[in-house]
Short mmCIF file of C-alpha atoms and ligand atoms in Angstrom, two decimals:
data_model
loop_
_atom_site.label_atom_id
_atom_site.label_comp_id
_atom_site.label_asym_id
_atom_site.label_seq_id
_atom_site.Cartn_x
_atom_site.Cartn_y
_atom_site.Cartn_z
CA MET J 1 -0.11 0.05 -0.05
CA SER J 2 1.10 3.30 -0.59
CA THR J 3 1.76 4.37 3.04
CA THR J 4 5.20 1.91 2.89
CA LYS J 5 6.72 4.28 -0.18
CA THR J 6 9.76 5.82 1.21
CA THR J 7 9.39 8.54 -1.46
CA ARG J 8 6.68 10.31 0.10
CA LYS J 9 7.60 14.53 0.15
CA CYS J 10 4.84 14.21 3.31
CA ARG J 11 6.85 11.00 5.06
CA ASN J 12 8.57 13.36 7.85
CA LEU J 13 5.66 15.49 8.57
CA MET J 14 3.48 11.96 9.15
CA GLU J 15 5.99 10.06 11.05
CA GLU J 16 4.40 10.95 14.50
CA PHE J 17 1.01 9.50 13.15
CA ILE J 18 2.73 6.39 12.91
CA LEU J 19 2.58 4.62 16.35
CA ASP J 20 4.72 1.48 16.64
CA ASN J 21 3.99 -1.43 18.62
CA SER J 22 6.29 -0.58 21.60
CA GLN J 23 4.01 3.01 21.70
CA LEU J 24 0.96 0.90 21.40
CA LEU J 25 1.75 -1.42 23.83
CA GLU J 26 2.41 1.50 26.34
CA ILE J 27 -0.87 2.86 25.69
CA ASN J 28 -2.60 -0.74 26.41
CA ARG J 29 -1.15 -0.93 29.71
CA ARG J 30 -2.29 2.80 30.19
CA PHE J 31 -5.77 2.21 29.64
CA LEU J 32 -5.73 -0.93 31.50
CA ASN J 33 -4.78 0.98 34.64
CA GLU J 34 -7.23 3.79 33.89
CA LEU J 35 -10.22 0.95 33.23
CA ASN J 36 -9.31 -0.72 36.72
CA ARG J 37 -9.12 3.19 38.38
CA GLY J 38 -12.72 3.41 37.15
CA LEU J 39 -13.74 0.53 38.36
CA CYS J 40 -12.26 1.14 41.83
CA LYS J 41 -13.95 3.41 44.18
CA ARG J 42 -10.87 4.74 45.75
CA THR J 43 -9.75 6.10 42.44
CA HIS J 44 -13.12 6.27 40.50
CA ASP J 45 -13.41 10.01 41.07
CA GLN J 46 -9.73 10.67 39.24
CA ALA J 47 -9.67 8.24 36.56
CA ASP J 48 -9.97 9.02 32.81
CA VAL J 49 -11.94 5.81 31.99
CA LYS J 50 -14.91 6.16 34.05
CA CYS J 51 -16.45 2.77 33.94
CA PHE J 52 -20.30 3.90 34.58
CA VAL J 53 -22.64 1.11 35.64
CA THR J 54 -25.06 0.44 33.52
CA TYR J 55 -27.58 -2.12 35.53
CA VAL J 56 -27.90 -3.71 32.40
CA GLN J 57 -27.09 -7.35 33.55
CA ASP J 58 -29.16 -10.00 30.86
CA LEU J 59 -27.85 -10.71 27.69
CA PRO J 60 -31.01 -11.37 25.11
CA THR J 61 -32.12 -15.01 24.38
CA GLY J 62 -33.01 -14.21 21.16
CA GLU J 63 -36.49 -15.49 21.80
CA GLU J 64 -37.65 -11.74 23.31
CA ILE J 65 -41.04 -10.31 21.78
CA GLY J 66 -43.17 -7.30 21.94
CA ARG J 67 -42.89 -3.88 20.86
CA TYR J 68 -41.30 -1.00 21.87
CA MET J 69 -40.50 2.13 21.32
CA ALA J 70 -36.64 3.67 21.30
CA LEU J 71 -35.43 7.04 21.08
CA ASP J 72 -31.52 7.74 20.16
CA LEU J 73 -30.14 10.91 21.01
CA GLY J 74 -26.46 11.54 20.54
CA GLY J 75 -25.23 10.03 17.06
CA THR J 76 -25.21 11.38 13.76
CA ASN J 77 -28.96 11.97 13.39
CA PHE J 78 -31.60 11.70 16.00
CA ARG J 79 -34.11 8.98 15.65
CA VAL J 80 -37.70 7.42 16.70
CA LEU J 81 -38.17 4.17 16.36
CA LEU J 82 -41.03 1.68 16.35
CA VAL J 83 -39.49 -1.93 17.10
CA THR J 84 -40.91 -5.28 17.12
CA LEU J 85 -39.09 -8.19 18.57
CA LYS J 86 -40.42 -11.37 17.35
CA ALA J 87 -38.30 -14.18 18.86
CA HIS J 88 -36.19 -16.70 16.80
CA HIS J 89 -32.95 -13.32 16.94
CA GLU J 90 -35.23 -11.23 14.51
CA ALA J 91 -36.76 -7.81 14.86
CA ASP J 92 -38.49 -5.46 13.03
CA ILE J 93 -38.14 -1.97 12.55
CA LYS J 94 -39.84 1.34 11.50
CA SER J 95 -37.58 4.51 11.96
CA LYS J 96 -37.78 8.24 11.40
CA THR J 97 -34.60 10.61 11.19
CA TYR J 98 -35.34 14.20 12.62
CA ALA J 99 -32.97 16.97 12.48
CA ILE J 100 -31.61 18.36 15.82
CA SER J 101 -30.34 22.31 14.77
CA GLN J 102 -27.14 23.71 15.92
CA GLU J 103 -29.31 25.88 17.49
CA ILE J 104 -31.11 22.95 19.74
CA MET J 105 -27.72 21.52 20.57
CA THR J 106 -26.33 24.59 22.27
CA GLY J 107 -29.76 25.77 23.34
CA PRO J 108 -31.43 25.26 26.85
CA GLY J 109 -31.93 21.79 28.14
CA VAL J 110 -35.84 21.98 27.93
CA GLN J 111 -36.13 23.27 24.25
CA LEU J 112 -34.10 20.24 23.92
CA PHE J 113 -36.31 17.75 25.34
CA ASP J 114 -39.58 19.62 24.21
CA HIS J 115 -38.28 18.88 20.75
CA ILE J 116 -37.34 15.16 21.42
CA ALA J 117 -40.90 15.13 22.91
CA GLU J 118 -42.25 16.46 20.35
CA CYS J 119 -40.90 14.17 17.12
CA LEU J 120 -41.84 11.29 19.49
CA ALA J 121 -45.63 12.56 19.06
CA THR J 122 -44.95 13.11 15.66
CA PHE J 123 -43.67 9.53 15.01
CA MET J 124 -46.48 8.03 17.44
CA LYS J 125 -49.55 9.85 15.27
CA GLU J 126 -48.12 8.75 12.24
CA GLN J 127 -47.74 5.36 12.80
CA ASP J 128 -51.15 5.31 14.65
CA LEU J 129 -49.88 4.58 18.14
CA LEU J 130 -51.69 7.32 20.01
CA GLU J 131 -54.15 4.75 21.38
CA ASP J 132 -51.18 2.56 23.05
CA HIS J 133 -49.44 2.58 25.87
CA LEU J 134 -45.59 1.59 24.80
CA HIS J 135 -42.66 1.15 26.72
CA LEU J 136 -39.65 3.20 25.49
CA GLY J 137 -35.69 2.67 25.66
CA PHE J 138 -34.09 5.55 25.66
CA THR J 139 -30.38 5.32 23.60
CA PHE J 140 -28.80 8.56 25.05
CA SER J 141 -25.12 8.30 24.15
CA PHE J 142 -23.44 10.83 26.57
CA PRO J 143 -21.71 10.08 29.79
CA CYS J 144 -24.04 9.30 32.63
CA LYS J 145 -23.56 8.25 35.94
CA GLN J 146 -26.61 5.66 36.32
CA VAL J 147 -28.55 4.84 39.72
CA GLY J 148 -30.59 2.16 38.48
CA LEU J 149 -31.84 1.18 35.05
CA THR J 150 -34.09 4.23 34.87
CA LYS J 151 -31.83 7.22 36.48
CA GLY J 152 -28.94 8.56 34.48
CA TYR J 153 -27.71 11.94 35.77
CA LEU J 154 -25.60 13.74 32.81
CA ILE J 155 -21.86 14.19 33.72
CA ARG J 156 -21.26 15.86 30.56
CA TRP J 157 -22.44 16.76 27.43
CA THR J 158 -20.08 15.37 24.74
CA LYS J 159 -19.41 15.72 21.10
CA GLY J 160 -20.64 19.41 20.29
CA PHE J 161 -23.74 19.59 22.29
CA ASN J 162 -23.91 21.82 25.24
CA CYS J 163 -27.57 22.59 26.32
CA PRO J 164 -27.22 24.50 29.60
CA GLY J 165 -29.64 23.11 32.64
CA VAL J 166 -28.94 19.46 31.50
CA GLU J 167 -26.03 18.47 33.39
CA ASN J 168 -26.03 16.38 37.05
CA GLU J 169 -29.89 16.37 35.81
CA ASP J 170 -31.43 13.05 35.50
CA VAL J 171 -32.29 12.86 31.68
CA VAL J 172 -35.07 10.25 32.09
CA GLU J 173 -37.07 12.65 34.45
CA LEU J 174 -36.26 16.04 31.73
CA LEU J 175 -37.90 13.38 28.74
CA LYS J 176 -41.01 12.47 30.84
CA ASP J 177 -41.13 16.38 31.78
CA ALA J 178 -41.50 17.05 28.71
CA ILE J 179 -43.58 14.35 27.58
CA LYS J 180 -45.96 15.30 30.00
CA ARG J 181 -46.18 18.93 29.22
CA ARG J 182 -47.71 17.69 25.77
CA GLY J 183 -49.86 15.38 27.61
CA ASP J 184 -50.68 13.50 23.99
CA ILE J 185 -48.84 10.72 24.61
CA SER J 186 -48.98 7.94 26.76
CA ILE J 187 -45.04 6.32 27.33
CA SER J 188 -43.11 4.41 29.97
CA VAL J 189 -39.76 5.38 29.90
CA VAL J 190 -38.17 1.88 31.29
CA ALA J 191 -34.76 1.98 30.49
CA ILE J 192 -32.07 4.27 29.78
CA LEU J 193 -28.75 3.47 27.98
CA ASN J 194 -25.47 4.19 26.16
CA ASP J 195 -25.11 3.58 22.11
CA THR J 196 -22.60 1.14 23.15
CA THR J 197 -24.95 -1.24 25.63
CA GLY J 198 -27.42 -1.06 22.45
CA THR J 199 -24.07 -2.24 20.33
CA LEU J 200 -23.77 -4.93 22.90
CA MET J 201 -27.18 -6.06 23.19
CA SER J 202 -28.34 -6.27 19.58
CA CYS J 203 -25.33 -8.51 18.51
CA ALA J 204 -25.54 -10.62 21.80
CA HIS J 205 -29.14 -10.90 20.48
CA ARG J 206 -27.51 -13.21 17.44
CA ASN J 207 -24.43 -13.93 18.99
CA LYS J 208 -24.11 -15.01 22.49
CA ASN J 209 -20.15 -14.69 22.46
CA CYS J 210 -20.31 -11.12 22.05
CA HIS J 211 -18.89 -9.54 25.30
CA ILE J 212 -17.91 -6.23 23.60
CA GLY J 213 -20.18 -3.19 22.46
CA VAL J 214 -17.62 -0.08 20.56
CA ILE J 215 -19.08 2.98 18.54
CA ILE J 216 -16.78 4.66 16.28
CA GLY J 217 -18.96 6.99 15.07
CA THR J 218 -19.13 11.27 15.25
CA GLY J 219 -17.85 9.84 19.51
CA CYS J 220 -15.60 6.94 20.40
CA ASN J 221 -16.41 4.53 23.16
CA ALA J 222 -16.73 0.78 24.53
CA CYS J 223 -19.02 -1.06 26.98
CA TYR J 224 -18.00 -4.56 28.11
CA LEU J 225 -19.59 -7.36 30.31
CA GLU J 226 -17.69 -7.26 33.67
CA ARG J 227 -17.94 -9.76 36.61
CA VAL J 228 -19.58 -8.19 39.30
CA GLU J 229 -17.13 -8.66 41.99
CA ASN J 230 -14.51 -5.93 39.94
CA VAL J 231 -17.48 -3.29 39.65
CA GLU J 232 -17.00 -2.02 43.18
CA LEU J 233 -19.27 0.91 42.84
CA TYR J 234 -22.25 -1.79 41.96
CA ASP J 235 -25.14 -1.25 44.28
CA GLY J 236 -27.50 -3.30 42.51
CA GLN J 237 -29.36 -6.64 43.46
CA PRO J 238 -27.10 -9.20 44.54
CA GLY J 239 -26.95 -12.84 42.69
CA LYS J 240 -26.41 -11.95 38.79
CA PRO J 241 -22.75 -12.69 38.30
CA TYR J 242 -22.19 -9.71 35.09
CA VAL J 243 -22.75 -6.46 34.69
CA ILE J 244 -22.46 -4.21 31.66
CA VAL J 245 -19.88 -1.10 32.33
CA ASN J 246 -19.88 1.93 29.85
CA ALA J 247 -16.45 2.53 30.17
CA GLU J 248 -16.45 6.17 28.48
CA MET J 249 -13.04 5.42 26.98
CA GLY J 250 -13.24 8.84 24.69
CA ALA J 251 -12.04 10.56 27.75
CA PHE J 252 -8.86 8.36 28.07
CA GLY J 253 -5.90 10.48 28.15
CA GLU J 254 -7.50 13.68 29.81
CA SER J 255 -4.51 13.06 32.59
CA GLY J 256 -1.67 13.20 30.24
CA SER J 257 -1.52 9.66 29.46
CA LEU J 258 -1.76 10.05 25.49
CA ASP J 259 0.63 13.34 25.52
CA PHE J 260 3.51 10.88 24.74
CA ILE J 261 2.05 10.72 21.21
CA ARG J 262 -0.49 13.83 21.13
CA THR J 263 0.85 15.92 17.54
CA ASP J 264 0.59 19.73 17.45
CA GLU J 265 -2.99 18.90 15.43
CA ASP J 266 -4.31 16.88 18.07
CA LYS J 267 -3.77 19.59 20.72
CA SER J 268 -4.65 22.55 18.38
CA ILE J 269 -8.36 20.76 17.89
CA ASP J 270 -8.72 20.37 21.55
CA ARG J 271 -7.70 23.88 22.09
CA ALA J 272 -10.56 25.24 19.38
CA SER J 273 -13.10 22.93 20.61
CA MET J 274 -15.91 23.68 23.09
CA ASN J 275 -14.39 21.10 25.77
CA PRO J 276 -11.04 21.92 25.85
CA GLY J 277 -9.03 18.97 27.76
CA LYS J 278 -11.75 16.96 27.86
CA GLN J 279 -12.29 13.62 25.49
CA ILE J 280 -8.70 13.50 24.17
CA TYR J 281 -8.87 10.19 22.97
CA GLU J 282 -12.20 10.52 21.16
CA LYS J 283 -10.79 13.57 19.62
CA MET J 284 -7.63 11.57 18.13
CA ILE J 285 -10.25 8.94 16.39
CA SER J 286 -13.66 9.84 16.14
CA GLY J 287 -16.13 11.15 12.94
CA MET J 288 -16.33 14.64 14.49
CA TYR J 289 -12.41 14.79 14.51
CA MET J 290 -10.88 13.24 11.93
CA GLY J 291 -11.31 15.57 9.08
CA GLU J 292 -10.30 18.33 11.03
CA ILE J 293 -6.83 16.43 11.57
CA VAL J 294 -7.14 15.81 7.91
CA ARG J 295 -7.22 19.63 7.65
CA LEU J 296 -4.72 20.86 9.78
CA VAL J 297 -2.29 18.65 8.26
CA LEU J 298 -3.03 19.89 4.88
CA LEU J 299 -2.46 23.36 5.66
CA LYS J 300 0.96 22.47 7.79
CA ALA J 301 1.88 20.72 4.25
CA ILE J 302 1.05 23.52 1.81
CA ASP J 303 2.77 25.93 4.28
CA LYS J 304 5.81 23.84 3.88
CA LYS J 305 5.64 24.02 0.21
CA LEU J 306 5.53 19.91 0.57
CA LEU J 307 1.85 20.05 -1.31
CA PHE J 308 0.43 22.23 -3.79
CA PRO J 309 3.75 25.06 -3.91
CA ASN J 310 1.54 27.78 -6.06
CA CYS J 311 -1.40 27.46 -4.17
CA GLY J 312 -1.92 31.86 -3.18
CA LYS J 313 -4.14 32.75 -0.45
CA GLN J 314 -6.86 32.90 -2.50
CA GLN J 315 -6.90 28.89 -3.22
CA LEU J 316 -6.87 28.83 0.30
CA GLN J 317 -9.57 30.45 1.58
CA ARG J 318 -11.87 27.12 2.11
CA LEU J 319 -9.67 25.04 3.24
CA ALA J 320 -8.80 28.00 6.21
CA MET J 321 -12.09 27.46 7.13
CA SER J 322 -12.33 25.01 10.36
CA ASP J 323 -14.22 21.72 9.48
CA SER J 324 -14.36 22.45 5.57
CA PHE J 325 -13.01 19.02 5.24
CA GLU J 326 -15.29 16.52 6.25
CA THR J 327 -14.62 13.34 7.71
CA ARG J 328 -16.24 11.58 4.76
CA PHE J 329 -13.80 12.78 2.45
CA VAL J 330 -11.43 11.02 4.11
CA SER J 331 -13.44 7.54 3.63
CA GLU J 332 -13.77 8.71 -0.03
CA ILE J 333 -10.20 9.44 -0.64
CA GLU J 334 -9.22 5.92 0.84
CA GLU J 335 -11.67 4.45 -1.60
CA ASP J 336 -10.54 5.34 -4.59
CA LYS J 337 -8.60 2.60 -6.10
CA GLU J 338 -4.65 2.99 -6.56
CA GLY J 339 -3.74 5.30 -9.68
CA ASP J 340 -7.34 6.44 -10.10
CA TRP J 341 -7.85 9.41 -8.00
CA THR J 342 -11.23 10.26 -9.01
CA ASN J 343 -12.55 11.15 -5.60
CA CYS J 344 -9.48 12.26 -4.21
CA LYS J 345 -9.24 14.81 -7.62
CA ARG J 346 -12.71 16.16 -6.74
CA ILE J 347 -12.58 16.64 -3.52
CA LEU J 348 -8.97 18.82 -4.04
CA THR J 349 -10.95 20.93 -6.92
CA ASP J 350 -13.82 21.56 -4.51
CA LEU J 351 -11.90 22.75 -1.89
CA GLY J 352 -10.51 25.32 -4.35
CA LEU J 353 -6.91 24.23 -4.10
CA SER J 354 -5.68 23.48 -7.59
CA LYS J 355 -7.93 23.21 -10.57
CA GLN J 356 -6.54 19.81 -11.65
CA PRO J 357 -4.48 18.02 -9.11
CA THR J 358 -1.72 15.70 -10.18
CA ASN J 359 -1.59 12.21 -9.44
CA ASP J 360 1.44 12.65 -7.17
CA GLU J 361 -0.62 15.34 -5.16
CA CYS J 362 -3.31 13.02 -4.92
CA ALA J 363 -1.10 10.43 -3.61
CA GLU J 364 0.12 12.46 -1.13
CA VAL J 365 -3.01 13.36 0.55
CA ARG J 366 -4.30 10.05 0.06
CA TYR J 367 -1.32 9.09 2.10
CA ILE J 368 -1.85 11.62 4.69
CA CYS J 369 -5.64 10.54 5.21
CA GLU J 370 -4.49 7.10 5.42
CA CYS J 371 -2.10 7.92 8.06
CA VAL J 372 -4.60 9.70 10.14
CA SER J 373 -7.22 6.76 9.73
CA ARG J 374 -4.81 4.31 10.23
CA ARG J 375 -3.41 5.79 13.41
CA ALA J 376 -7.44 6.11 14.83
CA ALA J 377 -7.87 2.77 14.00
CA HIS J 378 -5.08 1.53 16.18
CA LEU J 379 -5.72 3.36 18.79
CA VAL J 380 -9.05 1.55 18.84
CA ALA J 381 -7.20 -1.15 18.63
CA CYS J 382 -5.37 -0.61 21.48
CA SER J 383 -8.70 -0.40 23.92
CA GLN J 384 -9.86 -3.22 22.54
CA ALA J 385 -7.36 -5.76 22.53
CA THR J 386 -7.15 -4.42 26.53
CA MET J 387 -10.85 -5.67 26.94
CA ILE J 388 -10.61 -8.63 25.13
CA ASN J 389 -7.45 -9.84 27.29
CA LYS J 390 -8.96 -8.63 30.51
CA ILE J 391 -11.90 -10.28 30.16
CA ASN J 392 -10.09 -13.46 28.84
CA GLU J 393 -12.77 -15.63 28.03
CA GLY J 394 -11.70 -18.29 24.96
CA HIS J 395 -13.40 -16.27 22.51
CA SER J 396 -14.49 -12.96 22.56
CA THR J 397 -17.00 -10.90 19.98
CA VAL J 398 -16.94 -7.56 19.43
CA GLY J 399 -20.01 -5.70 18.39
CA VAL J 400 -19.22 -2.86 16.32
CA ASP J 401 -20.91 0.42 15.00
CA GLY J 402 -21.09 3.78 14.26
CA THR J 403 -20.67 5.83 10.98
CA VAL J 404 -16.73 5.86 10.68
CA TYR J 405 -16.45 2.17 10.79
CA ARG J 406 -19.01 1.56 8.73
CA LEU J 407 -18.11 3.91 6.01
CA HIS J 408 -14.29 3.80 5.67
CA PRO J 409 -13.35 1.18 3.83
CA LYS J 410 -10.02 -0.17 5.36
CA PHE J 411 -11.01 0.95 9.19
CA ASN J 412 -12.06 -2.97 9.49
CA GLU J 413 -9.20 -3.70 8.37
CA TYR J 414 -6.68 -1.84 10.08
CA MET J 415 -8.39 -1.92 13.21
CA GLU J 416 -8.58 -5.95 12.78
CA GLU J 417 -4.73 -6.35 11.94
CA LYS J 418 -3.35 -4.25 14.89
CA MET J 419 -5.98 -6.34 17.59
CA LYS J 420 -4.17 -9.68 15.73
CA GLU J 421 -1.22 -8.54 17.09
CA LEU J 422 -2.14 -6.68 20.82
CA VAL J 423 -4.94 -9.76 21.58
CA ASN J 424 -2.92 -12.54 23.66
CA PRO J 425 -2.30 -15.41 21.64
CA ASN J 426 -4.49 -17.61 23.24
CA ILE J 427 -7.88 -15.75 22.69
CA SER J 428 -9.48 -15.43 19.68
CA PHE J 429 -11.85 -12.78 18.51
CA ASP J 430 -14.14 -11.40 15.97
CA LEU J 431 -15.79 -8.15 14.90
CA MET J 432 -19.34 -8.29 14.15
CA LEU J 433 -21.25 -5.23 12.70
CA SER J 434 -24.08 -4.31 14.53
CA GLU J 435 -27.72 -3.92 12.81
CA ASP J 436 -29.09 -0.85 14.62
CA GLY J 437 -27.91 -1.29 17.70
CA SER J 438 -29.42 2.05 19.35
CA GLY J 439 -32.67 1.01 18.35
CA ARG J 440 -33.27 -2.83 18.40
CA GLY J 441 -30.37 -2.68 21.42
CA ALA J 442 -33.02 -0.28 23.34
CA ALA J 443 -35.75 -2.71 22.82
CA LEU J 444 -33.77 -5.74 24.18
CA VAL J 445 -32.91 -3.55 26.97
CA ALA J 446 -36.45 -2.42 27.53
CA ALA J 447 -37.94 -6.28 27.10
CA THR J 448 -34.97 -7.78 29.76
CA VAL J 449 -36.12 -5.72 32.28
CA THR J 450 -40.43 -5.23 31.73
CA GLY J 451 -40.59 -9.12 30.15
C1 GLC I 1 -19.17 9.90 23.47
C2 GLC I 1 -20.74 9.91 24.61
C3 GLC I 1 -20.08 8.41 24.66
C4 GLC I 1 -20.58 7.72 23.59
C5 GLC I 1 -20.00 8.41 22.40
C6 GLC I 1 -20.37 7.35 20.76
O1 GLC I 1 -17.96 9.25 23.69
O2 GLC I 1 -19.21 10.39 25.67
O3 GLC I 1 -21.44 8.41 25.39
O4 GLC I 1 -20.89 6.23 23.57
O5 GLC I 1 -19.56 9.44 21.81
O6 GLC I 1 -21.67 7.82 20.59
#
């Protein structure tokens, strides 16, 4: 592949994005340490990786039945879903996507929850469900401290959301209040869950070896099945051996564990973000930031005259704007067949960088994209290998979802090849693409609670 060519002009520039195994093993060690600190009562408050207890303790059998409503907030889209579980590992899903404007993402919490309740009512009306009383699972993909299955206090907003009045509040209560204010729908909110939990549940619905759920989308996070005896903060009913733990691993690195590999681009993205100093690992990986990392590297390469040496101020206008290099461009550029460059040429011309980019310029840009996306995949591989080794079963299936994982043509390959090197040789694993974790998973949690 083109990353191995030594003639690249941008080779030196990208060196620090290529992590060798000794660095990755060091990250593994630090990640495990943070994970254990999150699980332990004494160190939990200071830990980067919080390991929140989800109170989901029963994996699905595949024989669940019933109709459930689900809400999915915190990914690329906001969705309302009607999920019919049909036993035999099957489910039927009807869903609708609704826009959440920038104004709502950063406006008052009440406005956000009113909007959610309004979308729910509109959907139920369209599906002719206003006469029914249904149970609802709320996939709310932000760090929450849960107190049981129906109480979740938002610890902090992530991923560009910043609605005042929600942090430290029970989001189930806020949702119920908004539903009550409307007065036109009859719903019981029976569970709140993270998207990683939904992913794990929806994969476990089909595959009983699934012990981990990971999201590589707008944000990046994972949950896994932990033995209750290792979860010191567990205060649920005794008797069940396992509980799903939401690692909130996007926050890894906040105490400096990743400083030895962070680049100038990582640091400036963090500084310019809505939450400086927070979600350091997530900012090196997820879809909300990947395109931006590439954009900053491109600017550096142009500044050093390694790329588009004749590019003037005028041509740089677009690229100089934050977020002008979208994460989907990284996927599209890596999708080009070697020597073809159709997508790459279109993107570079649309950005106004050159009227006719040469093949060599395209090869350089693609190399930059590959280094950034491969680093992201290797960083995810680190945490996943650590979790698999910690669970230490003969075989673990990792349920995966998220736009980056789904849309990037090589993310799965990059991640899997590195995991093979990092997972203990006596353990086997596989990656399983989740089918609608936030919908089916939410319904399965609702079913295991009410069933
Ligand atoms: C962010 C959120 C986390 C979520 C992840 C993926 O990291 O804090 O709760 O699971 O994004 O959506």
